[in-house]
Coordinates of N, CA, C and O in Angstrom, one line a residue:
M945 N -12.1 11.5 11.1 CA -10.7 11.4 10.9 C -10.0 12.7 11.5 O -10.5 13.8 11.2
T946 N -9.0 12.6 12.3 CA -8.4 13.8 12.8 C -7.6 14.5 11.8 O -7.3 14.0 10.7
H947 N -7.2 15.8 12.1 CA -6.5 16.6 11.1 C -5.1 16.0 10.8 O -4.7 16.0 9.7
S948 N -4.5 15.5 11.9 CA -3.1 14.9 11.6 C -3.3 13.6 10.7 O -2.5 13.4 9.9
K949 N -4.3 12.9 10.9 CA -4.5 11.7 10.1 C -4.9 12.1 8.7 O -4.4 11.4 7.8
T950 N -5.7 13.1 8.5 CA -6.0 13.6 7.2 C -4.7 14.1 6.5 O -4.5 13.8 5.3
F951 N -3.9 14.8 7.2 CA -2.7 15.3 6.6 C -1.8 14.1 6.2 O -1.3 14.1 5.1
I952 N -1.6 13.1 7.0 CA -0.9 12.0 6.6 C -1.5 11.3 5.4 O -0.8 11.0 4.5
A953 N -2.8 11.2 5.4 CA -3.5 10.5 4.2 C -3.2 11.3 2.9 O -3.0 10.7 1.9
L954 N -3.2 12.6 3.0 CA -3.0 13.4 1.8 C -1.5 13.5 1.4 O -1.2 13.7 0.3
A955 N -0.6 13.4 2.4 CA 0.8 13.6 2.1 C 1.5 12.3 1.7 O 2.5 12.4 1.1
I956 N 0.9 11.2 2.0 CA 1.7 9.9 1.7 C 1.2 9.3 0.4 O 0.1 9.6 -0.1
S957 N 1.9 8.3 0.0 CA 1.5 7.5 -1.2 C 1.6 6.1 -0.8 O 2.5 5.7 -0.1
L958 N 0.7 5.3 -1.3 CA 0.7 3.9 -1.0 C 1.1 3.2 -2.3 O 0.3 2.8 -3.1
G959 N 2.4 3.1 -2.4 CA 3.0 2.6 -3.6 C 2.5 1.2 -4.0 O 2.3 0.9 -5.2
G960 N 2.4 0.3 -3.1 CA 2.1 -1.1 -3.4 C 0.7 -1.3 -3.8 O 0.3 -2.4 -4.3
W961 N -0.2 -0.4 -3.6 CA -1.6 -0.6 -3.7 C -2.0 -1.0 -5.1 O -2.9 -1.8 -5.3
L962 N -1.4 -0.5 -6.1 CA -1.8 -0.9 -7.5 C -0.6 -1.6 -8.2 O -0.9 -2.1 -9.3
A963 N 0.5 -1.5 -7.7 CA 1.6 -2.2 -8.3 C 1.4 -3.7 -8.2 O 1.7 -4.4 -9.2
A964 N 0.9 -4.1 -7.1 CA 0.7 -5.6 -7.0 C -0.3 -6.2 -8.0 O 0.0 -7.2 -8.5
P965 N -1.3 -5.5 -8.5 CA -2.2 -6.0 -9.5 C -1.4 -6.3 -10.8 O -1.5 -7.3 -11.4
A966 N -0.5 -5.4 -11.1 CA 0.3 -5.6 -12.3 C 1.2 -6.8 -12.1 O 1.4 -7.6 -13.0
F967 N 1.8 -6.9 -10.9 CA 2.6 -8.0 -10.6 C 1.8 -9.3 -10.6 O 2.3 -10.3 -11.1
A968 N 0.6 -9.3 -10.1 CA -0.2 -10.4 -10.0 C -0.7 -10.9 -11.3 O -0.9 -12.1 -11.5
Q969 N -0.8 -10.1 -12.3 CA -1.3 -10.4 -13.6 C -0.1 -10.9 -14.6 O -0.4 -11.7 -15.5
T970 N 1.1 -10.4 -14.3 CA 2.2 -10.8 -15.2 C 3.3 -11.2 -14.3 O 3.5 -10.8 -13.2
A971 N 4.2 -12.0 -14.9 CA 5.4 -12.4 -14.1 C 6.6 -11.5 -14.5 O 7.6 -12.0 -14.9
A972 N 6.3 -10.2 -14.6 CA 7.4 -9.3 -15.0 C 8.6 -9.4 -14.1 O 8.5 -9.6 -12.9
A973 N 9.7 -9.3 -14.7 CA 11.0 -9.3 -13.9 C 11.0 -8.1 -13.0 O 10.6 -7.0 -13.4
P974 N 11.6 -8.3 -11.8 CA 11.7 -7.1 -10.9 C 12.6 -6.0 -11.6 O 13.5 -6.3 -12.3
V975 N 12.3 -4.8 -11.3 CA 13.0 -3.7 -11.8 C 13.7 -3.0 -10.7 O 13.1 -2.7 -9.6
A976 N 14.9 -2.7 -10.8 CA 15.7 -2.0 -9.8 C 15.1 -0.6 -9.5 O 14.7 0.0 -10.4
T977 N 15.0 -0.3 -8.3 CA 14.5 1.0 -7.9 C 15.5 1.8 -7.1 O 16.5 1.2 -6.8
T978 N 15.2 3.0 -6.8 CA 16.1 3.8 -6.0 C 16.2 3.2 -4.6 O 15.3 2.4 -4.3
A979 N 17.1 3.6 -3.9 CA 17.3 3.1 -2.5 C 16.0 3.3 -1.7 O 15.4 4.3 -1.7
A980 N 15.6 2.2 -1.1 CA 14.4 2.2 -0.3 C 14.7 2.9 1.0 O 15.8 2.9 1.5
P981 N 13.6 3.5 1.6 CA 13.8 4.2 2.9 C 14.1 3.1 3.9 O 13.7 2.0 3.8
V982 N 14.8 3.6 4.9 CA 15.2 2.7 6.0 C 14.0 2.6 7.0 O 13.5 3.6 7.4
A983 N 13.7 1.4 7.4 CA 12.6 1.1 8.3 C 12.9 1.6 9.7 O 14.1 1.3 10.1
P984 N 12.0 2.3 10.4 CA 12.3 2.6 11.8 C 12.5 1.4 12.6 O 11.8 0.4 12.4
A985 N 13.4 1.4 13.5 CA 13.6 0.3 14.4 C 12.4 -0.2 15.1 O 11.6 0.6 15.6
G986 N 12.1 -1.5 15.0 CA 11.0 -2.0 15.7 C 9.6 -2.0 15.0 O 8.7 -2.5 15.5
L987 N 9.6 -1.4 13.8 CA 8.3 -1.3 13.1 C 7.8 -2.7 12.7 O 6.6 -3.0 12.9
Y988 N 8.6 -3.5 12.2 CA 8.2 -4.9 11.8 C 7.6 -5.6 13.0 O 6.5 -6.2 12.9
Q989 N 8.2 -5.5 14.2 CA 7.7 -6.1 15.4 C 6.3 -5.5 15.8 O 5.4 -6.1 16.2
A990 N 6.3 -4.1 15.7 CA 5.1 -3.4 16.1 C 3.9 -3.8 15.2 O 2.7 -3.7 15.7
L991 N 4.1 -4.1 14.0 CA 3.1 -4.5 13.1 C 2.7 -6.0 13.3 O 1.7 -6.5 12.6
G992 N 3.3 -6.7 14.2 CA 3.0 -8.1 14.4 C 3.8 -9.1 13.6 O 3.4 -10.2 13.4
E993 N 4.9 -8.6 13.1 CA 5.8 -9.4 12.2 C 5.0 -10.0 11.1 O 3.9 -9.4 10.7
K994 N 5.4 -11.0 10.4 CA 4.7 -11.5 9.2 C 3.3 -11.9 9.5 O 2.4 -11.5 8.7
P995 N 2.9 -12.6 10.5 CA 1.5 -12.9 10.8 C 0.6 -11.6 10.9 O -0.5 -11.6 10.3
G996 N 1.1 -10.6 11.6 CA 0.3 -9.4 11.7 C 0.2 -8.7 10.4 O -0.9 -8.1 10.1
I997 N 1.3 -8.6 9.7 CA 1.2 -7.9 8.3 C 0.3 -8.7 7.4 O -0.5 -8.1 6.7
T998 N 0.4 -10.0 7.5 CA -0.5 -10.8 6.6 C -2.0 -10.6 7.0 O -2.8 -10.4 6.1
R999 N -2.3 -10.5 8.3 CA -3.7 -10.1 8.7 C -4.1 -8.7 8.2 O -5.2 -8.5 7.7
L1000 N -3.2 -7.8 8.3 CA -3.5 -6.4 7.9 C -3.7 -6.4 6.4 O -4.7 -5.8 5.9
V1001 N -2.9 -7.0 5.6 CA -3.0 -7.0 4.2 C -4.3 -7.7 3.7 O -5.0 -7.3 2.8
D1002 N -4.6 -8.8 4.4 CA -5.8 -9.6 4.1 C -7.0 -8.7 4.3 O -7.9 -8.6 3.4
D1003 N -7.1 -8.0 5.4 CA -8.2 -7.1 5.7 C -8.2 -5.9 4.7 O -9.3 -5.6 4.1
F1004 N -7.1 -5.3 4.4 CA -7.0 -4.2 3.5 C -7.4 -4.6 2.1 O -8.3 -3.9 1.5
V1005 N -7.0 -5.7 1.6 CA -7.4 -6.1 0.2 C -8.8 -6.4 0.2 O -9.5 -6.0 -0.8
N1006 N -9.3 -7.1 1.2 CA -10.8 -7.4 1.2 C -11.6 -6.1 1.2 O -12.7 -6.0 0.5
R1007 N -11.1 -5.1 1.8 CA -11.9 -3.8 1.8 C -11.7 -3.0 0.5 O -12.7 -2.5 0.0
V1008 N -10.5 -3.0 0.0 CA -10.2 -2.1 -1.1 C -10.9 -2.7 -2.4 O -11.4 -1.9 -3.2
V1009 N -11.0 -4.0 -2.6 CA -11.6 -4.5 -3.8 C -13.2 -4.2 -3.8 O -13.8 -4.2 -4.8
K1010 N -13.7 -3.9 -2.6 CA -15.1 -3.7 -2.5 C -15.4 -2.2 -2.4 O -16.6 -1.8 -2.5
D1011 N -14.4 -1.3 -2.3 CA -14.6 0.1 -2.1 C -15.2 0.7 -3.5 O -14.6 0.5 -4.5
P1012 N -16.3 1.4 -3.4 CA -16.9 1.9 -4.7 C -16.1 2.9 -5.4 O -16.2 3.1 -6.6
R1013 N -15.2 3.6 -4.6 CA -14.4 4.7 -5.2 C -13.2 4.1 -6.0 O -12.8 4.7 -7.0
I1014 N -12.7 3.0 -5.6 CA -11.4 2.5 -6.2 C -11.5 1.0 -6.5 O -10.5 0.5 -7.2
G1015 N -12.5 0.3 -6.1 CA -12.6 -1.1 -6.4 C -12.4 -1.5 -7.9 O -11.9 -2.6 -8.2
G1016 N -12.9 -0.7 -8.8 CA -12.7 -0.9 -10.2 C -11.3 -1.1 -10.7 O -11.1 -1.8 -11.6
H1017 N -10.4 -0.5 -10.0 CA -9.0 -0.6 -10.4 C -8.5 -2.1 -10.1 O -7.4 -2.4 -10.6
F1018 N -9.2 -2.8 -9.4 CA -8.8 -4.2 -9.0 C -9.6 -5.3 -9.6 O -9.5 -6.4 -9.3
K1019 N -10.5 -4.9 -10.6 CA -11.4 -5.9 -11.1 C -10.7 -7.0 -11.8 O -11.3 -8.1 -11.9
D1020 N -9.6 -6.8 -12.4 CA -8.8 -7.9 -13.1 C -7.7 -8.4 -12.3 O -6.8 -9.1 -12.8
T1021 N -7.7 -8.2 -11.0 CA -6.7 -8.6 -10.1 C -7.1 -9.8 -9.3 O -8.2 -10.0 -8.9
K1022 N -6.1 -10.7 -9.2 CA -6.3 -11.9 -8.4 C -6.0 -11.5 -6.9 O -4.8 -11.3 -6.6
P1023 N -7.0 -11.5 -6.1 CA -6.8 -11.1 -4.7 C -5.7 -11.8 -4.0 O -4.9 -11.2 -3.2
A1024 N -5.6 -13.1 -4.2 CA -4.5 -13.9 -3.4 C -3.1 -13.4 -3.9 O -2.3 -13.3 -3.0
A1025 N -2.9 -13.2 -5.1 CA -1.6 -12.7 -5.6 C -1.4 -11.3 -5.1 O -0.2 -11.0 -4.8
L1026 N -2.4 -10.4 -5.1 CA -2.2 -9.1 -4.6 C -1.8 -9.1 -3.1 O -0.9 -8.4 -2.7
K1027 N -2.5 -10.0 -2.3 CA -2.2 -10.1 -0.9 C -0.8 -10.5 -0.7 O -0.1 -10.0 0.2
E1028 N -0.4 -11.5 -1.4 CA 1.0 -12.0 -1.3 C 2.0 -10.9 -1.6 O 3.0 -10.7 -0.9
S1029 N 1.8 -10.2 -2.7 CA 2.8 -9.2 -3.1 C 2.8 -8.1 -2.1 O 3.9 -7.6 -1.7
L1030 N 1.7 -7.6 -1.7 CA 1.6 -6.5 -0.7 C 2.2 -6.9 0.7 O 2.9 -6.1 1.3
T1031 N 1.9 -8.2 1.1 CA 2.5 -8.7 2.3 C 4.0 -8.6 2.2 O 4.7 -8.1 3.2
D1032 N 4.6 -9.1 1.1 CA 6.1 -9.0 1.0 C 6.6 -7.6 1.0 O 7.6 -7.3 1.6
Q1033 N 5.9 -6.7 0.3 CA 6.3 -5.3 0.2 C 6.2 -4.6 1.6 O 7.2 -4.0 2.0
F1034 N 5.1 -4.8 2.3 CA 5.0 -4.2 3.6 C 6.0 -4.8 4.6 O 6.6 -4.1 5.4
C1035 N 6.2 -6.1 4.5 CA 7.1 -6.8 5.4 C 8.6 -6.2 5.1 O 9.3 -5.9 6.1
Q1036 N 9.0 -6.2 3.9 CA 10.3 -5.7 3.6 C 10.5 -4.2 4.0 O 11.5 -3.9 4.7
L1037 N 9.5 -3.4 3.7 CA 9.6 -2.0 4.0 C 9.7 -1.7 5.5 O 10.3 -0.8 6.0
S1038 N 9.0 -2.6 6.3 CA 9.0 -2.4 7.8 C 10.2 -3.0 8.5 O 10.3 -2.9 9.7
G1039 N 11.1 -3.6 7.7 CA 12.3 -4.1 8.3 C 12.3 -5.6 8.5 O 13.2 -6.1 9.1
G1040 N 11.3 -6.3 7.9 CA 11.2 -7.7 8.1 C 12.1 -8.5 7.1 O 12.7 -7.8 6.2
P1041 N 12.1 -9.8 7.2 CA 13.0 -10.6 6.3 C 12.5 -10.9 4.9 O 13.2 -11.5 4.1
C1042 N 11.3 -10.4 4.6 CA 10.7 -10.7 3.3 C 11.4 -9.9 2.2 O 12.1 -8.9 2.4
K1043 N 11.2 -10.3 0.9 CA 11.8 -9.6 -0.2 C 10.7 -9.4 -1.2 O 10.1 -10.3 -1.7
Y1044 N 10.4 -8.1 -1.5 CA 9.4 -7.8 -2.5 C 10.0 -7.9 -3.9 O 11.1 -7.3 -4.1
E1045 N 9.4 -8.7 -4.7 CA 10.0 -8.9 -6.1 C 9.0 -8.4 -7.2 O 9.1 -8.8 -8.3
G1046 N 8.1 -7.6 -6.8 CA 7.1 -7.1 -7.8 C 7.7 -6.0 -8.7 O 8.8 -5.6 -8.5
A1047 N 6.9 -5.5 -9.5 CA 7.3 -4.5 -10.5 C 7.5 -3.1 -9.8 O 7.0 -2.9 -8.7
D1048 N 8.3 -2.3 -10.4 CA 8.5 -1.0 -9.8 C 7.2 -0.2 -10.0 O 6.4 -0.5 -10.8
M1049 N 7.1 0.8 -9.2 CA 5.8 1.6 -9.1 C 5.5 2.3 -10.4 O 4.3 2.4 -10.8
K1050 N 6.4 2.9 -11.0 CA 6.2 3.8 -12.2 C 5.6 2.9 -13.3 O 4.6 3.3 -13.9
S1051 N 6.3 1.9 -13.6 CA 5.8 1.0 -14.8 C 4.5 0.3 -14.4 O 3.7 0.1 -15.3
A1052 N 4.3 -0.1 -13.2 CA 3.1 -0.8 -12.8 C 1.9 0.1 -12.9 O 0.8 -0.4 -13.1
H1053 N 2.1 1.4 -12.7 CA 0.9 2.3 -12.7 C 0.8 3.2 -13.9 O -0.2 4.0 -14.0
A1054 N 1.6 3.0 -14.9 CA 1.7 3.9 -16.0 C 0.4 4.1 -16.8 O 0.1 5.2 -17.2
D1055 N -0.4 3.0 -17.0 CA -1.6 3.1 -17.8 C -2.8 3.0 -16.9 O -3.9 2.6 -17.5
M1056 N -2.8 3.3 -15.7 CA -3.9 3.1 -14.8 C -4.8 4.3 -14.5 O -5.8 4.1 -13.8
D1057 N -4.4 5.4 -15.0 CA -5.2 6.6 -14.8 C -5.6 6.9 -13.3 O -6.8 7.1 -13.0
I1058 N -4.6 6.8 -12.4 CA -4.8 7.0 -11.0 C -4.7 8.5 -10.7 O -3.7 9.1 -11.0
N1059 N -5.7 9.1 -10.1 CA -5.7 10.5 -9.7 C -5.5 10.6 -8.2 O -5.6 9.6 -7.4
K1060 N -5.4 11.8 -7.7 CA -5.3 12.1 -6.2 C -6.5 11.5 -5.5 O -6.3 11.1 -4.3
G1061 N -7.7 11.6 -6.0 CA -8.9 11.1 -5.3 C -8.8 9.6 -5.1 O -9.1 9.1 -4.0
H1062 N -8.4 8.9 -6.2 CA -8.2 7.5 -6.0 C -7.2 7.1 -4.9 O -7.4 6.3 -4.1
F1063 N -6.1 7.9 -5.0 CA -5.0 7.7 -4.1 C -5.5 7.9 -2.6 O -5.2 7.1 -1.7
N1064 N -6.1 9.0 -2.4 CA -6.6 9.4 -1.1 C -7.6 8.3 -0.6 O -7.6 8.0 0.6
A1065 N -8.4 7.8 -1.4 CA -9.4 6.8 -1.0 C -8.7 5.6 -0.6 O -9.1 4.9 0.4
L1066 N -7.6 5.2 -1.3 CA -6.9 4.0 -0.9 C -6.2 4.2 0.4 O -6.2 3.3 1.3
V1067 N -5.7 5.3 0.7 CA -5.1 5.6 2.0 C -6.1 5.5 3.1 O -5.8 4.9 4.1
E1068 N -7.3 6.0 2.9 CA -8.4 5.9 3.9 C -8.7 4.5 4.1 O -8.9 4.1 5.3
V1069 N -8.7 3.6 3.1 CA -9.1 2.2 3.3 C -8.0 1.5 4.1 O -8.2 0.7 5.0
L1070 N -6.7 1.9 3.8 CA -5.6 1.3 4.5 C -5.7 1.7 6.0 O -5.5 0.9 6.9
Q1071 N -6.0 2.9 6.2 CA -6.1 3.4 7.6 C -7.2 2.7 8.3 O -7.1 2.3 9.5
S1072 N -8.3 2.5 7.7 CA -9.4 1.7 8.3 C -9.0 0.3 8.6 O -9.4 -0.2 9.7
A1073 N -8.3 -0.3 7.7 CA -7.8 -1.7 8.0 C -6.8 -1.7 9.2 O -6.9 -2.6 10.0
M1074 N -5.9 -0.7 9.2 CA -5.0 -0.7 10.3 C -5.7 -0.4 11.6 O -5.4 -1.0 12.7
D1075 N -6.7 0.5 11.6 CA -7.5 0.7 12.8 C -8.2 -0.6 13.3 O -8.2 -1.0 14.4
A1076 N -8.8 -1.3 12.3 CA -9.5 -2.6 12.6 C -8.6 -3.6 13.2 O -9.0 -4.5 14.0
Q1077 N -7.3 -3.6 12.8 CA -6.3 -4.6 13.2 C -5.7 -4.1 14.5 O -4.8 -4.8 15.1
G1078 N -6.1 -3.0 15.0 CA -5.6 -2.5 16.3 C -4.1 -1.9 16.3 O -3.4 -1.9 17.3
I1079 N -3.7 -1.5 15.1 CA -2.4 -0.9 14.9 C -2.4 0.5 15.5 O -3.2 1.3 15.0
P1080 N -1.6 0.8 16.4 CA -1.6 2.1 17.0 C -1.3 3.2 16.0 O -0.5 3.0 15.0
F1081 N -1.8 4.4 16.2 CA -1.7 5.5 15.2 C -0.2 5.8 14.9 O 0.1 6.0 13.8
A1082 N 0.6 5.8 15.9 CA 2.0 6.1 15.7 C 2.7 5.1 14.7 O 3.5 5.5 13.9
Q1083 N 2.3 3.8 14.9 CA 2.8 2.8 14.0 C 2.3 2.9 12.6 O 3.0 2.6 11.6
Q1084 N 1.0 3.3 12.5 CA 0.4 3.5 11.2 C 1.2 4.6 10.5 O 1.5 4.5 9.3
N1085 N 1.5 5.7 11.2 CA 2.2 6.8 10.6 C 3.6 6.4 10.1 O 4.1 6.8 9.1
R1086 N 4.2 5.5 10.9 CA 5.6 5.0 10.5 C 5.5 4.2 9.2 O 6.4 4.4 8.4
L1087 N 4.5 3.4 9.1 CA 4.4 2.6 7.9 C 4.0 3.5 6.7 O 4.6 3.4 5.6
L1088 N 3.1 4.4 6.9 CA 2.7 5.3 5.8 C 3.8 6.2 5.4 O 4.0 6.5 4.2
A1089 N 4.7 6.6 6.3 CA 5.8 7.4 5.9 C 6.8 6.7 5.0 O 7.5 7.2 4.1
L1090 N 6.9 5.4 5.2 CA 7.8 4.5 4.3 C 7.2 4.4 2.9 O 7.9 4.3 1.9
L1091 N 5.9 4.5 2.8 CA 5.2 4.4 1.5 C 5.1 5.7 0.8 O 5.0 5.7 -0.4
A1092 N 5.3 6.8 1.5 CA 5.1 8.1 1.0 C 5.9 8.4 -0.3 O 5.3 9.0 -1.2
P1093 N 7.1 8.1 -0.3 CA 7.9 8.5 -1.5 C 7.4 7.9 -2.8 O 7.7 8.4 -3.9
M1094 N 6.6 6.9 -2.8 CA 6.1 6.2 -4.0 C 5.0 7.0 -4.7 O 4.7 6.7 -5.8
H1095 N 4.4 8.0 -4.1 CA 3.2 8.6 -4.7 C 3.5 9.3 -6.0 O 2.6 9.3 -6.9
R1096 N 4.7 9.7 -6.2 CA 5.0 10.4 -7.5 C 4.9 9.4 -8.6 O 4.6 9.8 -9.8
D1097 N 5.1 8.1 -8.4 CA 5.0 7.1 -9.4 C 3.7 6.5 -9.5 O 3.4 5.8 -10.5
V1098 N 2.8 6.6 -8.5 CA 1.5 6.0 -8.5 C 0.5 6.9 -9.1 O -0.4 6.4 -9.9
I1099 N 0.5 8.2 -8.8 CA -0.5 9.1 -9.4 C -0.1 9.4 -10.8 O 0.9 10.0 -11.0
T1100 N -0.9 9.0 -11.7 CA -0.6 9.1 -13.1 C -1.5 10.0 -13.9 O -1.2 10.4 -15.0
K1101 N -2.5 10.5 -13.3 CA -3.5 11.4 -13.9 C -3.7 12.6 -13.1 O -4.1 12.5 -11.9
H1102 N -3.3 13.7 -13.6 CA -3.4 15.0 -12.8 C -4.5 15.9 -13.3 O -5.1 15.8 -14.3

């Protein structure tokens, strides 16, 4: 992993990574969040629009549930529901027409004991999935930057 990629991995947060399990397990009403970051022009298209995002999320979830460092966080998660929720979240964040209706990050992660190591492992898995899907590094960074503000609500154990 290059230094710039490592920096991005450590600096960003992947908000949807564990929020979706909470959403997948309960039908909690959506909670209003602060204003979402504005997607860079063309990111949705660069990710392959909804079909490309769906392929990315499918690959990502398949990898993350098997990862020995963080897979345990997903043991009670329904993979199909997680994939659907993350697809909507990534699609909306990247400027697509989807609407994420899952739980807010803070309440979804409150009791999950997520530390920086878990978080960093998840980012590595997402980067591997993006590499496998042929998403260029610049586009990976654009997506990760949109997810970055969520890390304060995801990491719950310091």
